[in-house]
Short mmCIF file of C-alpha atoms and ligand atoms in Angstrom, two decimals:
data_model
loop_
_atom_site.label_atom_id
_atom_site.label_comp_id
_atom_site.label_asym_id
_atom_site.label_seq_id
_atom_site.Cartn_x
_atom_site.Cartn_y
_atom_site.Cartn_z
CA MET Q 527 35.28 -199.68 5.98
CA ARG Q 528 33.05 -198.88 8.92
CA ARG Q 529 30.39 -197.47 6.68
CA ILE Q 530 30.43 -200.55 4.41
CA SER Q 531 30.36 -202.97 7.32
CA GLU Q 532 27.55 -200.99 8.94
CA GLY Q 533 25.34 -201.63 5.91
CA LEU Q 534 26.21 -205.32 5.63
CA SER Q 535 25.28 -208.17 7.90
CA PRO Q 536 28.06 -210.48 9.27
CA LEU Q 537 26.74 -213.29 7.01
CA LYS Q 538 26.96 -211.13 3.88
CA ILE Q 539 30.51 -210.05 4.73
CA THR Q 540 31.52 -213.70 5.23
CA VAL Q 541 29.94 -214.75 1.88
CA ILE Q 542 31.73 -211.87 0.06
CA TYR Q 543 35.00 -212.81 1.76
CA VAL Q 544 34.66 -216.53 0.82
CA PHE Q 545 33.79 -215.54 -2.77
CA ILE Q 546 36.70 -213.11 -3.18
CA ALA Q 547 39.13 -215.53 -1.48
CA SER Q 548 38.10 -218.52 -3.63
CA MET Q 549 38.19 -216.37 -6.82
CA TRP Q 550 41.65 -215.15 -5.81
CA ILE Q 551 42.82 -218.78 -5.23
CA VAL Q 552 41.31 -220.09 -8.48
CA ILE Q 553 42.44 -217.16 -10.67
CA SER Q 554 45.92 -216.88 -9.13
CA ASP Q 555 46.39 -220.68 -9.45
CA ARG Q 556 45.37 -220.61 -13.16
CA LEU Q 557 47.54 -217.60 -13.98
CA LEU Q 558 50.46 -219.13 -12.17
CA ALA Q 559 50.03 -222.51 -13.93
CA LEU Q 560 49.96 -220.74 -17.30
CA SER Q 561 52.96 -218.48 -16.65
CA VAL Q 562 55.27 -220.84 -14.67
CA THR Q 563 56.08 -224.26 -16.11
CA ASP Q 564 58.93 -225.34 -13.86
CA PRO Q 565 57.17 -227.44 -11.13
CA GLU Q 566 59.80 -226.67 -8.52
CA ARG Q 567 59.57 -222.95 -9.07
CA LEU Q 568 55.80 -223.20 -9.18
CA ALA Q 569 55.74 -224.90 -5.79
CA SER Q 570 57.90 -222.24 -4.16
CA ILE Q 571 55.90 -219.38 -5.73
CA GLU Q 572 52.71 -221.07 -4.52
CA TRP Q 573 54.20 -221.35 -1.03
CA VAL Q 574 55.06 -217.62 -1.04
CA MET Q 575 51.59 -216.69 -2.31
CA GLU Q 576 49.80 -218.86 0.28
CA SER Q 577 51.94 -217.31 3.02
CA VAL Q 578 51.10 -213.80 1.73
CA PHE Q 579 47.41 -214.79 1.60
CA ILE Q 580 47.49 -216.09 5.16
CA LEU Q 581 49.31 -212.94 6.29
CA ILE Q 582 46.81 -210.61 4.58
CA THR Q 583 43.73 -212.47 5.86
CA GLY Q 584 45.35 -212.74 9.31
CA ALA Q 585 46.00 -208.99 9.31
CA LEU Q 586 42.45 -208.38 8.19
CA LEU Q 587 41.12 -210.65 10.94
CA TYR Q 588 43.29 -208.87 13.50
CA LEU Q 589 42.02 -205.50 12.30
CA LEU Q 590 38.43 -206.63 12.55
CA ILE Q 591 38.78 -208.20 16.00
CA SER Q 592 40.58 -205.17 17.45
CA ARG Q 593 37.98 -202.80 15.99
CA TYR Q 594 35.22 -204.99 17.43
CA GLU Q 595 36.88 -205.00 20.83
CA ALA Q 596 37.36 -201.24 20.79
CA ALA Q 597 33.72 -200.78 19.90
CA MET Q 598 32.69 -203.15 22.69
CA ARG Q 599 34.88 -201.31 25.19
CA ARG Q 600 33.47 -197.96 24.12
CA SER Q 601 29.89 -199.13 24.47
CA ARG Q 602 30.64 -200.75 27.85
CA GLU Q 603 32.21 -197.52 29.05
CA ALA Q 604 29.26 -195.51 27.73
CA LEU Q 605 26.87 -197.87 29.52
CA GLU Q 606 28.81 -197.65 32.75
CA GLU Q 607 28.96 -193.88 32.44
CA SER Q 608 25.26 -193.58 31.81
CA GLU Q 609 24.52 -195.97 34.69
CA GLU Q 610 26.72 -193.90 36.96
CA ARG Q 611 25.00 -190.71 35.81
CA TYR Q 612 21.58 -192.30 36.45
CA ARG Q 613 22.73 -193.52 39.87
CA GLN Q 614 24.03 -190.05 40.79
CA MET Q 615 20.85 -188.44 39.57
CA VAL Q 616 18.70 -190.82 41.60
CA GLU Q 617 20.98 -190.55 44.62
CA ASN Q 618 20.92 -186.75 44.67
CA SER Q 619 17.27 -186.37 43.74
CA PRO Q 620 15.25 -184.45 46.34
CA ASN Q 621 12.45 -186.96 45.71
CA PRO Q 622 12.38 -190.30 47.51
CA ILE Q 623 13.16 -192.98 44.90
CA PHE Q 624 13.59 -196.71 45.51
CA SER Q 625 13.34 -199.85 43.44
CA VAL Q 626 12.33 -203.43 44.15
CA ASP Q 627 13.17 -206.75 42.50
CA ALA Q 628 10.73 -209.41 41.29
CA GLU Q 629 10.54 -210.85 44.84
CA GLY Q 630 9.50 -207.47 46.22
CA SER Q 631 12.78 -206.84 48.04
CA ILE Q 632 14.17 -203.30 48.03
CA VAL Q 633 17.32 -203.17 45.89
CA MET Q 634 17.88 -199.41 45.61
CA TRP Q 635 17.21 -196.70 48.22
CA ASN Q 636 18.22 -193.08 47.69
CA ARG Q 637 19.23 -190.45 50.21
CA ALA Q 638 15.83 -188.70 50.17
CA CYS Q 639 14.20 -192.03 51.14
CA GLU Q 640 16.45 -192.23 54.20
CA LYS Q 641 15.23 -188.82 55.30
CA VAL Q 642 11.52 -189.21 54.52
CA PHE Q 643 11.08 -192.78 55.80
CA GLY Q 644 13.59 -192.46 58.63
CA LEU Q 645 15.23 -195.71 57.44
CA GLY Q 646 18.97 -196.04 56.66
CA ARG Q 647 20.12 -197.75 53.45
CA GLU Q 648 21.52 -200.81 55.25
CA GLU Q 649 18.18 -201.41 56.97
CA ALA Q 650 16.06 -200.76 53.89
CA LEU Q 651 17.99 -202.86 51.35
CA GLY Q 652 16.57 -206.38 51.34
CA MET Q 653 13.41 -205.34 53.19
CA LYS Q 654 10.04 -206.03 51.50
CA TYR Q 655 8.46 -202.87 50.10
CA THR Q 656 5.05 -204.01 51.40
CA GLU Q 657 6.30 -203.28 54.93
CA LEU Q 658 6.31 -199.60 53.99
CA LEU Q 659 2.66 -199.57 52.98
CA THR Q 660 -0.48 -199.11 55.03
CA PRO Q 661 -2.38 -202.44 55.26
CA GLU Q 662 -5.30 -201.07 53.22
CA GLU Q 663 -3.08 -200.28 50.24
CA VAL Q 664 -0.88 -203.41 50.07
CA GLU Q 665 -3.10 -205.33 47.63
CA GLN Q 666 -3.59 -202.44 45.22
CA VAL Q 667 0.14 -201.57 45.04
CA ARG Q 668 1.16 -205.23 44.75
CA ALA Q 669 -1.15 -205.61 41.74
CA MET Q 670 0.54 -202.63 40.05
CA VAL Q 671 4.08 -203.94 40.76
CA ASP Q 672 3.10 -207.35 39.30
CA ARG Q 673 1.98 -205.66 36.10
CA VAL Q 674 5.19 -203.62 35.91
CA PHE Q 675 7.15 -206.91 35.88
CA ARG Q 676 4.75 -208.88 33.69
CA GLU Q 677 3.70 -206.26 31.16
CA LYS Q 678 6.58 -203.74 31.41
CA ARG Q 679 3.87 -201.20 32.15
CA ALA Q 680 4.34 -197.87 33.90
CA PHE Q 681 1.86 -196.25 36.29
CA ARG Q 682 1.91 -192.53 36.86
CA ASP Q 683 0.36 -190.14 39.39
CA VAL Q 684 -0.77 -192.74 41.90
CA ASP Q 685 -1.38 -191.54 45.46
CA ILE Q 686 0.26 -194.00 47.88
CA THR Q 687 0.26 -193.67 51.67
CA TYR Q 688 3.52 -194.90 53.22
CA LEU Q 689 4.38 -195.55 56.84
CA SER Q 690 7.46 -193.87 58.25
CA ARG Q 691 9.70 -195.33 60.94
CA ASP Q 692 8.10 -193.02 63.56
CA GLY Q 693 4.64 -194.40 62.69
CA SER Q 694 3.48 -191.26 60.90
CA GLN Q 695 1.88 -191.56 57.48
CA ARG Q 696 3.16 -189.77 54.39
CA THR Q 697 1.22 -189.37 51.19
CA MET Q 698 3.28 -189.59 47.99
CA LEU Q 699 2.43 -188.99 44.40
CA SER Q 700 4.20 -192.00 42.86
CA ARG Q 701 5.32 -193.21 39.44
CA LEU Q 702 6.01 -196.91 39.05
CA TYR Q 703 8.06 -197.95 36.02
CA PRO Q 704 10.21 -200.89 34.90
CA LEU Q 705 14.03 -200.78 34.83
CA LEU Q 706 15.23 -202.95 31.92
CA ASP Q 707 18.51 -204.83 31.57
CA GLY Q 708 20.57 -205.05 28.33
CA HIS Q 709 18.29 -207.85 27.05
CA GLY Q 710 15.09 -205.91 27.56
CA ARG Q 711 14.07 -207.94 30.63
CA VAL Q 712 12.58 -206.14 33.67
CA ARG Q 713 15.35 -205.96 36.24
CA ALA Q 714 13.47 -203.88 38.83
CA CYS Q 715 10.37 -201.80 39.45
CA VAL Q 716 11.23 -198.20 40.31
CA PHE Q 717 9.08 -196.16 42.70
CA ALA Q 718 9.71 -192.46 41.97
CA ASN Q 719 7.83 -190.52 44.63
CA THR Q 720 7.01 -186.91 45.36
CA ASP Q 721 6.09 -186.21 48.96
CA VAL Q 722 2.70 -184.47 48.80
CA THR Q 723 1.71 -184.95 52.46
CA GLU Q 724 1.62 -181.23 53.18
CA ARG Q 725 -0.11 -180.45 49.89
CA ARG Q 726 -2.82 -183.04 50.51
CA ARG Q 727 -3.21 -181.83 54.07
CA ALA Q 728 -3.60 -178.24 52.85
CA GLU Q 729 -6.11 -179.41 50.22
CA GLU Q 730 -8.06 -181.29 52.88
CA GLU Q 731 -8.01 -178.23 55.13
CA LEU Q 732 -9.18 -176.06 52.26
CA LYS Q 733 -12.02 -178.47 51.57
CA ARG Q 734 -12.95 -178.50 55.26
CA ALA Q 735 -12.84 -174.69 55.39
CA TYR Q 736 -15.02 -174.54 52.29
CA ARG Q 737 -17.55 -176.93 53.81
CA LYS Q 738 -17.55 -174.86 57.01
CA LEU Q 739 -18.01 -171.67 55.05
CA LYS Q 740 -20.89 -173.23 53.15
CA LYS Q 741 -22.48 -174.36 56.40
CA THR Q 742 -22.03 -170.91 57.97
CA ASN Q 743 -23.53 -169.39 54.88
CA GLU Q 744 -26.55 -171.66 55.15
CA GLU Q 745 -26.83 -170.90 58.85
CA LEU Q 746 -26.67 -167.19 58.11
CA ARG Q 747 -29.42 -167.58 55.57
CA THR Q 748 -31.53 -169.49 58.11
CA LEU Q 749 -30.77 -166.80 60.70
CA ASP Q 750 -31.85 -164.19 58.23
CA GLU Q 751 -35.14 -165.98 57.71
CA MET Q 752 -35.48 -166.40 61.47
CA LYS Q 753 -34.83 -162.70 62.01
CA ALA Q 754 -37.59 -161.80 59.56
CA ASN Q 755 -39.95 -164.19 61.40
CA ILE Q 756 -38.89 -162.87 64.83
CA ILE Q 757 -39.58 -159.27 63.90
CA ALA Q 758 -42.93 -160.23 62.42
CA ASN Q 759 -43.84 -162.40 65.44
CA VAL Q 760 -42.74 -159.93 68.13
CA SER Q 761 -44.59 -157.07 66.41
CA HIS Q 762 -47.64 -159.29 66.07
CA GLU Q 763 -47.45 -160.38 69.72
CA LEU Q 764 -47.21 -156.76 70.85
CA ARG Q 765 -49.95 -155.50 68.57
CA THR Q 766 -52.57 -158.18 69.26
CA PRO Q 767 -53.17 -157.28 72.93
CA ILE Q 768 -53.43 -153.60 72.00
CA THR Q 769 -56.06 -154.40 69.35
CA ILE Q 770 -57.99 -156.58 71.82
CA ALA Q 771 -57.75 -154.03 74.63
CA LYS Q 772 -58.73 -151.16 72.35
CA GLY Q 773 -61.79 -153.02 71.04
CA ALA Q 774 -62.85 -154.13 74.53
CA ILE Q 775 -62.47 -150.61 76.00
CA GLU Q 776 -64.43 -149.06 73.12
CA LEU Q 777 -67.25 -151.54 73.68
CA ALA Q 778 -67.11 -150.98 77.45
CA MET Q 779 -67.51 -147.22 77.01
CA ASP Q 780 -70.91 -147.72 75.37
CA GLU Q 781 -71.96 -150.67 77.54
CA GLN Q 782 -74.70 -149.87 80.08
CA ASP Q 783 -74.85 -153.30 81.70
CA GLN Q 784 -72.49 -153.24 84.67
CA GLU Q 785 -71.69 -156.99 84.48
CA LYS Q 786 -70.89 -156.97 80.77
CA ARG Q 787 -68.83 -153.82 81.21
CA ARG Q 788 -66.69 -155.50 83.86
CA ASP Q 789 -66.16 -158.52 81.59
CA LEU Q 790 -65.03 -156.27 78.75
CA LEU Q 791 -62.64 -154.37 81.02
CA ASN Q 792 -61.33 -157.67 82.36
CA MET Q 793 -60.67 -158.76 78.80
CA ALA Q 794 -58.77 -155.52 78.15
CA MET Q 795 -56.85 -155.99 81.39
CA ASN Q 796 -55.84 -159.57 80.49
CA ALA Q 797 -54.69 -158.47 77.05
CA LEU Q 798 -52.55 -155.76 78.60
CA LEU Q 799 -51.17 -158.20 81.18
CA ARG Q 800 -50.14 -160.49 78.33
CA GLN Q 801 -48.45 -157.60 76.61
CA ASN Q 802 -46.75 -156.73 79.87
CA PHE Q 803 -45.50 -160.32 80.07
CA ILE Q 804 -43.96 -160.09 76.59
CA VAL Q 805 -42.36 -156.72 77.31
CA GLU Q 806 -41.13 -158.18 80.59
CA ASP Q 807 -39.50 -161.05 78.66
CA LEU Q 808 -37.74 -158.62 76.33
CA LEU Q 809 -36.59 -156.44 79.25
CA GLN Q 810 -35.45 -159.51 81.19
CA ALA Q 811 -33.34 -160.60 78.19
CA ALA Q 812 -31.68 -157.19 78.11
CA ARG Q 813 -31.19 -157.19 81.89
CA LEU Q 814 -29.58 -160.63 81.77
CA GLU Q 815 -27.19 -159.42 79.15
CA ARG Q 816 -26.03 -156.77 81.60
CA GLY Q 817 -25.61 -159.51 84.23
CA GLU Q 818 -27.90 -158.08 86.91
CA LEU Q 819 -28.81 -160.51 89.74
CA ARG Q 820 -30.01 -159.55 93.26
CA MET Q 821 -29.36 -162.66 95.34
CA GLU Q 822 -31.07 -163.37 98.65
CA GLU Q 823 -32.47 -166.27 100.64
CA VAL Q 824 -35.73 -167.34 99.03
CA ASN Q 825 -38.34 -169.82 100.21
CA LEU Q 826 -39.12 -171.60 96.96
CA GLY Q 827 -42.17 -173.38 98.40
CA GLU Q 828 -43.87 -170.02 99.06
CA LEU Q 829 -42.70 -168.61 95.76
CA VAL Q 830 -44.15 -171.57 93.80
CA GLU Q 831 -47.52 -171.26 95.59
CA ARG Q 832 -47.68 -167.51 95.02
CA VAL Q 833 -46.91 -167.69 91.30
CA ALA Q 834 -49.23 -170.68 90.74
CA GLU Q 835 -52.03 -168.69 92.36
CA GLU Q 836 -51.64 -165.90 89.77
CA PHE Q 837 -52.61 -168.38 87.06
CA ARG Q 838 -55.82 -169.63 88.67
CA PRO Q 839 -58.19 -167.44 86.51
CA VAL Q 840 -56.39 -168.44 83.30
CA LEU Q 841 -56.54 -172.13 84.24
CA ILE Q 842 -60.28 -171.89 84.81
CA LYS Q 843 -60.68 -170.14 81.47
CA HIS Q 844 -58.80 -172.97 79.68
CA GLY Q 845 -60.50 -175.75 81.67
CA LEU Q 846 -57.14 -176.99 83.07
CA ARG Q 847 -56.35 -178.48 86.46
CA MET Q 848 -53.22 -177.67 88.41
CA SER Q 849 -51.76 -179.63 91.33
CA LEU Q 850 -48.84 -178.66 93.58
CA LYS Q 851 -46.47 -181.03 95.36
CA VAL Q 852 -44.24 -178.85 97.47
CA GLY Q 853 -41.81 -180.40 99.96
CA ASP Q 854 -40.18 -178.92 103.08
CA ASP Q 855 -36.99 -176.98 103.55
CA LEU Q 856 -36.91 -175.31 100.17
CA LEU Q 857 -34.68 -172.39 100.97
CA ALA Q 858 -32.50 -171.34 98.06
CA THR Q 859 -30.05 -168.55 97.34
CA ALA Q 860 -31.54 -166.72 94.38
CA ASP Q 861 -32.93 -163.54 92.87
CA PRO Q 862 -36.68 -163.97 93.66
CA GLU Q 863 -37.86 -161.72 90.84
CA GLN Q 864 -35.90 -163.73 88.29
CA VAL Q 865 -37.03 -167.10 89.69
CA GLU Q 866 -40.65 -165.93 89.53
CA HIS Q 867 -40.06 -165.05 85.91
CA VAL Q 868 -38.68 -168.55 85.23
CA LEU Q 869 -41.67 -170.20 86.83
CA ARG Q 870 -44.17 -167.91 85.06
CA ASN Q 871 -42.60 -168.79 81.73
CA LEU Q 872 -42.76 -172.54 82.35
CA ILE Q 873 -46.36 -172.42 83.63
CA ASN Q 874 -47.36 -170.16 80.76
CA ASN Q 875 -45.98 -172.72 78.25
CA ALA Q 876 -47.59 -175.61 80.13
CA ILE Q 877 -50.94 -173.83 79.70
CA LYS Q 878 -50.37 -172.68 76.13
CA PHE Q 879 -49.27 -176.06 74.80
CA ASN Q 880 -51.72 -178.13 76.85
CA ARG Q 881 -54.81 -179.86 75.56
CA GLU Q 882 -58.43 -179.10 76.41
CA GLY Q 883 -59.16 -180.47 79.91
CA GLY Q 884 -55.52 -181.32 80.56
CA SER Q 885 -53.54 -180.88 83.75
CA ILE Q 886 -50.40 -179.25 85.09
CA THR Q 887 -48.31 -180.49 88.00
CA ILE Q 888 -45.72 -178.42 89.84
CA GLU Q 889 -43.30 -180.22 92.14
CA ALA Q 890 -40.62 -178.70 94.33
CA GLU Q 891 -38.20 -180.71 96.45
CA ARG Q 892 -34.75 -180.61 97.99
CA LYS Q 893 -32.12 -182.84 96.39
CA ASP Q 894 -28.40 -183.10 97.33
CA GLY Q 895 -27.70 -179.48 98.20
CA GLU Q 896 -30.07 -178.17 95.55
CA VAL Q 897 -33.73 -177.32 95.23
CA GLU Q 898 -35.47 -178.74 92.17
CA VAL Q 899 -38.69 -177.37 90.68
CA CYS Q 900 -40.51 -179.27 87.89
CA VAL Q 901 -43.48 -178.20 85.78
CA SER Q 902 -45.22 -181.07 83.94
CA ASP Q 903 -48.07 -180.82 81.46
CA THR Q 904 -50.30 -183.15 79.48
CA GLY Q 905 -49.92 -181.18 76.25
CA ILE Q 906 -48.71 -181.68 72.70
CA GLY Q 907 -45.15 -182.66 73.67
CA ILE Q 908 -41.90 -181.84 71.86
CA PRO Q 909 -40.18 -183.99 69.20
CA GLU Q 910 -36.84 -185.35 70.44
CA GLU Q 911 -34.76 -183.60 67.76
CA GLU Q 912 -36.14 -180.20 68.89
CA LEU Q 913 -35.32 -180.63 72.57
CA ASP Q 914 -31.93 -178.87 72.33
CA ARG Q 915 -33.04 -176.05 70.12
CA ILE Q 916 -36.07 -174.84 72.06
CA PHE Q 917 -33.63 -173.12 74.46
CA ASP Q 918 -32.20 -170.95 71.67
CA ARG Q 919 -33.27 -167.32 71.69
CA PHE Q 920 -36.33 -166.70 69.47
CA TYR Q 921 -36.55 -170.39 68.52
CA GLN Q 922 -40.06 -171.75 68.09
CA ILE Q 923 -40.84 -175.20 66.73
CA ASP Q 924 -43.43 -173.56 64.55
CA ALA Q 925 -42.30 -170.01 63.74
CA SER Q 926 -44.34 -169.67 60.57
CA PRO Q 927 -46.67 -166.70 60.18
CA THR Q 928 -49.57 -169.17 60.19
CA ARG Q 929 -48.52 -170.85 63.47
CA ARG Q 930 -51.17 -171.88 65.95
CA TYR Q 931 -49.49 -170.77 69.17
CA GLY Q 932 -48.44 -167.22 69.93
CA GLY Q 933 -45.19 -166.20 71.59
CA THR Q 934 -41.79 -164.75 70.84
CA GLY Q 935 -39.52 -167.78 71.31
CA LEU Q 936 -37.63 -165.89 74.02
CA GLY Q 937 -39.14 -167.50 77.12
CA LEU Q 938 -37.09 -170.72 77.43
CA ALA Q 939 -33.85 -169.00 76.41
CA ILE Q 940 -34.35 -166.58 79.29
CA VAL Q 941 -35.31 -169.43 81.65
CA LYS Q 942 -32.05 -171.20 80.83
CA GLU Q 943 -29.93 -168.07 81.13
CA ILE Q 944 -31.45 -167.11 84.50
CA VAL Q 945 -31.07 -170.61 85.96
CA GLU Q 946 -27.50 -170.98 84.73
CA ALA Q 947 -26.61 -167.53 86.05
CA HIS Q 948 -27.66 -168.91 89.47
CA GLY Q 949 -25.41 -171.96 88.98
CA GLY Q 950 -28.35 -174.31 88.29
CA ARG Q 951 -29.49 -176.49 85.34
CA VAL Q 952 -32.61 -176.77 83.21
CA THR Q 953 -33.68 -180.16 81.86
CA VAL Q 954 -36.58 -181.30 79.75
CA THR Q 955 -38.19 -184.64 79.00
CA SER Q 956 -41.08 -184.92 76.62
CA LYS Q 957 -43.18 -187.29 74.55
CA VAL Q 958 -45.08 -186.09 71.53
CA GLY Q 959 -48.82 -186.31 72.17
CA GLU Q 960 -48.38 -187.05 75.88
CA GLY Q 961 -46.78 -184.00 77.46
CA SER Q 962 -43.60 -182.35 78.67
CA ARG Q 963 -41.73 -181.93 81.94
CA PHE Q 964 -39.37 -178.99 82.50
CA CYS Q 965 -37.19 -179.00 85.64
CA PHE Q 966 -34.75 -176.46 87.00
CA THR Q 967 -32.41 -176.53 89.96
CA LEU Q 968 -31.10 -173.76 92.22
CA PRO Q 969 -28.43 -173.97 94.90
CA ALA Q 970 -29.98 -174.54 98.34
CA ALA Q 971 -29.33 -171.83 100.94
P1 ADP L 194 -42.64 -169.18 73.01
O1 ADP L 194 -43.45 -169.99 73.99
O2 ADP L 194 -42.75 -167.73 73.21
O3 ADP L 194 -42.83 -169.63 71.60
P2 ADP L 194 -40.42 -170.43 74.38
O4 ADP L 194 -38.94 -170.09 74.35
O5 ADP L 194 -41.08 -170.36 75.69
O6 ADP L 194 -41.09 -169.49 73.31
O7 ADP L 194 -40.58 -171.86 73.77
C1 ADP L 194 -39.94 -172.20 72.56
C2 ADP L 194 -40.72 -173.28 71.87
O8 ADP L 194 -40.62 -174.50 72.60
C3 ADP L 194 -42.19 -173.01 71.75
O9 ADP L 194 -42.47 -172.22 70.60
C4 ADP L 194 -42.76 -174.41 71.62
O10 ADP L 194 -42.67 -174.85 70.28
C5 ADP L 194 -41.84 -175.25 72.49
N1 ADP L 194 -42.35 -175.47 73.85
C6 ADP L 194 -42.01 -174.80 74.99
N2 ADP L 194 -42.65 -175.30 76.06
C7 ADP L 194 -43.45 -176.30 75.61
C8 ADP L 194 -44.38 -177.22 76.23
N3 ADP L 194 -44.63 -177.18 77.55
N4 ADP L 194 -45.00 -178.11 75.44
C9 ADP L 194 -44.74 -178.16 74.11
N5 ADP L 194 -43.88 -177.32 73.47
C10 ADP L 194 -43.25 -176.41 74.19
#
C-alpha cells in the first residue's frame, strides 16, 4: 500500500478511487437488478450493500488518515530531534556561534560566545550584531548579511574583528550562512566563528621578526661593505704620510741648498705629524673603551688658545683665517689631554672641509653651570639627513675609495664619546654650501 501510494499522486489516487467506486456501483446495481426481481427485496439488499460500501470506504478513509497522521508525527519528531541535536551541537561547540534575524537582532548565542565576548545570553539576545563590530567593519559585514538573507548565499573564511565587553578586539575567522525554515525561507543568518586572535598575532609577530631579520641582514651587509672601506681607508691614511715622508727625506739627503732642505724636512715632519694624529685617534678610541679619564680643573680659555696656536702654520698653508672669541671664567672639570684631542679633531675637520680663503671661528663661553666651546667653519656643510650618522665610528659621508677628503671616520665618534664621558653634549648645525658649527659642553668647575 505504502509503495503504491508513494508512486502515485493524491489526484491519481482520487481518480482511481472514483473510477473503481462508480464501476462498483454501476456493475453491482446492474447485477442486482438482473438477479433480484422482487422490488422490496431489492431495496433491502441495496440498503445493505450501500451500508457495506460506506463502511468499507469509511474504514479505508480512517486507515489513510491515521497513517497520514502517524507519518506527520514521525516527521515532526524527527525534525524536533534534529533541531535539538543541532542546538546541542551549537551550544556545546568550542567555537563562538550566534545567529541574527532579518532585522539584525541576535536570536541565538552559544556558550562559547558568552566566554569570548564577555556577554551573557540574556544581554546578547535582542542586541544588534553591529554593536559587536569595529566601526570600520560594520558596512562590509552588513552587506554580507543582506546577501545571506536576499540570495541565501554563504560566505566562508572571512576575517572579522569583534569588540569584546572589556574593549579588547578579537579577530575571528567567520562563516556566514543562512538558516532555512520548513518552507525554504531564510529564518536567520548564522555566524560560525573561530577565534584566531592569537594565531593572527603570532603571524604578525612572525612577519615583524622577518622584516627585522631582513633589515639586520641588510645592515650587516652594509657593515661588511663599511668594514672593507674602513680597512682600505685606514691603511691608506697610514701609508700616505710614510710615502710622503720617505720621498721628502730621500730628496733632502741629496739637497745641497739649506733652505730647500729645511722645506723638505718640514714636509716630512708634517706628514709624520698627520700620521701621529691618526694613530692618536686610534689609540684614543681604544683608551676610551677602557674608560680611562684623568679629571682635573682645566682653564678652557687657555686650552683653546694653546690648541688653536698649533694650527697656525696649517691655516697659513690653506689660506684660512681663524678668529677666537674666548670669554672669562672658563674653568671646567675635565681630562685636559682628552679635551685637547676633541678640539684638535673639530679644528682639523673645520680646516679639511673648508673652502679656499674661508674662515674658522672658535668661541668659548660659560653657560648655566657649563662651559660651551663651538667651532664654526665656512666649508662645504653637511646634508641634514647625515647629521646623526657622522658621529658613528668610521662613518664618512663619502667613504668611497675615490673620495676627495682623507680621514678615518673615527674623529667625531671619539669627540662624542669623550664629551659624553665627561657628562657633556655635542651638537651640530650645518647648511650645505655655507658651513658647519660643532659645539660641545663640559661641566664647569
Ligand atoms: P674623518 O674626518 O676622519 O672622515 P670624522 O668622524 O671626523 O671623520 O667625520 C666624519 C664625517 O663627517 C667626515 O667624513 C665628513 O664627511 C663629515 N664632517 C665632519 N666635520 C665636518 C665639517 N666641519 N664640515 C663638513 N663635513 C664634516
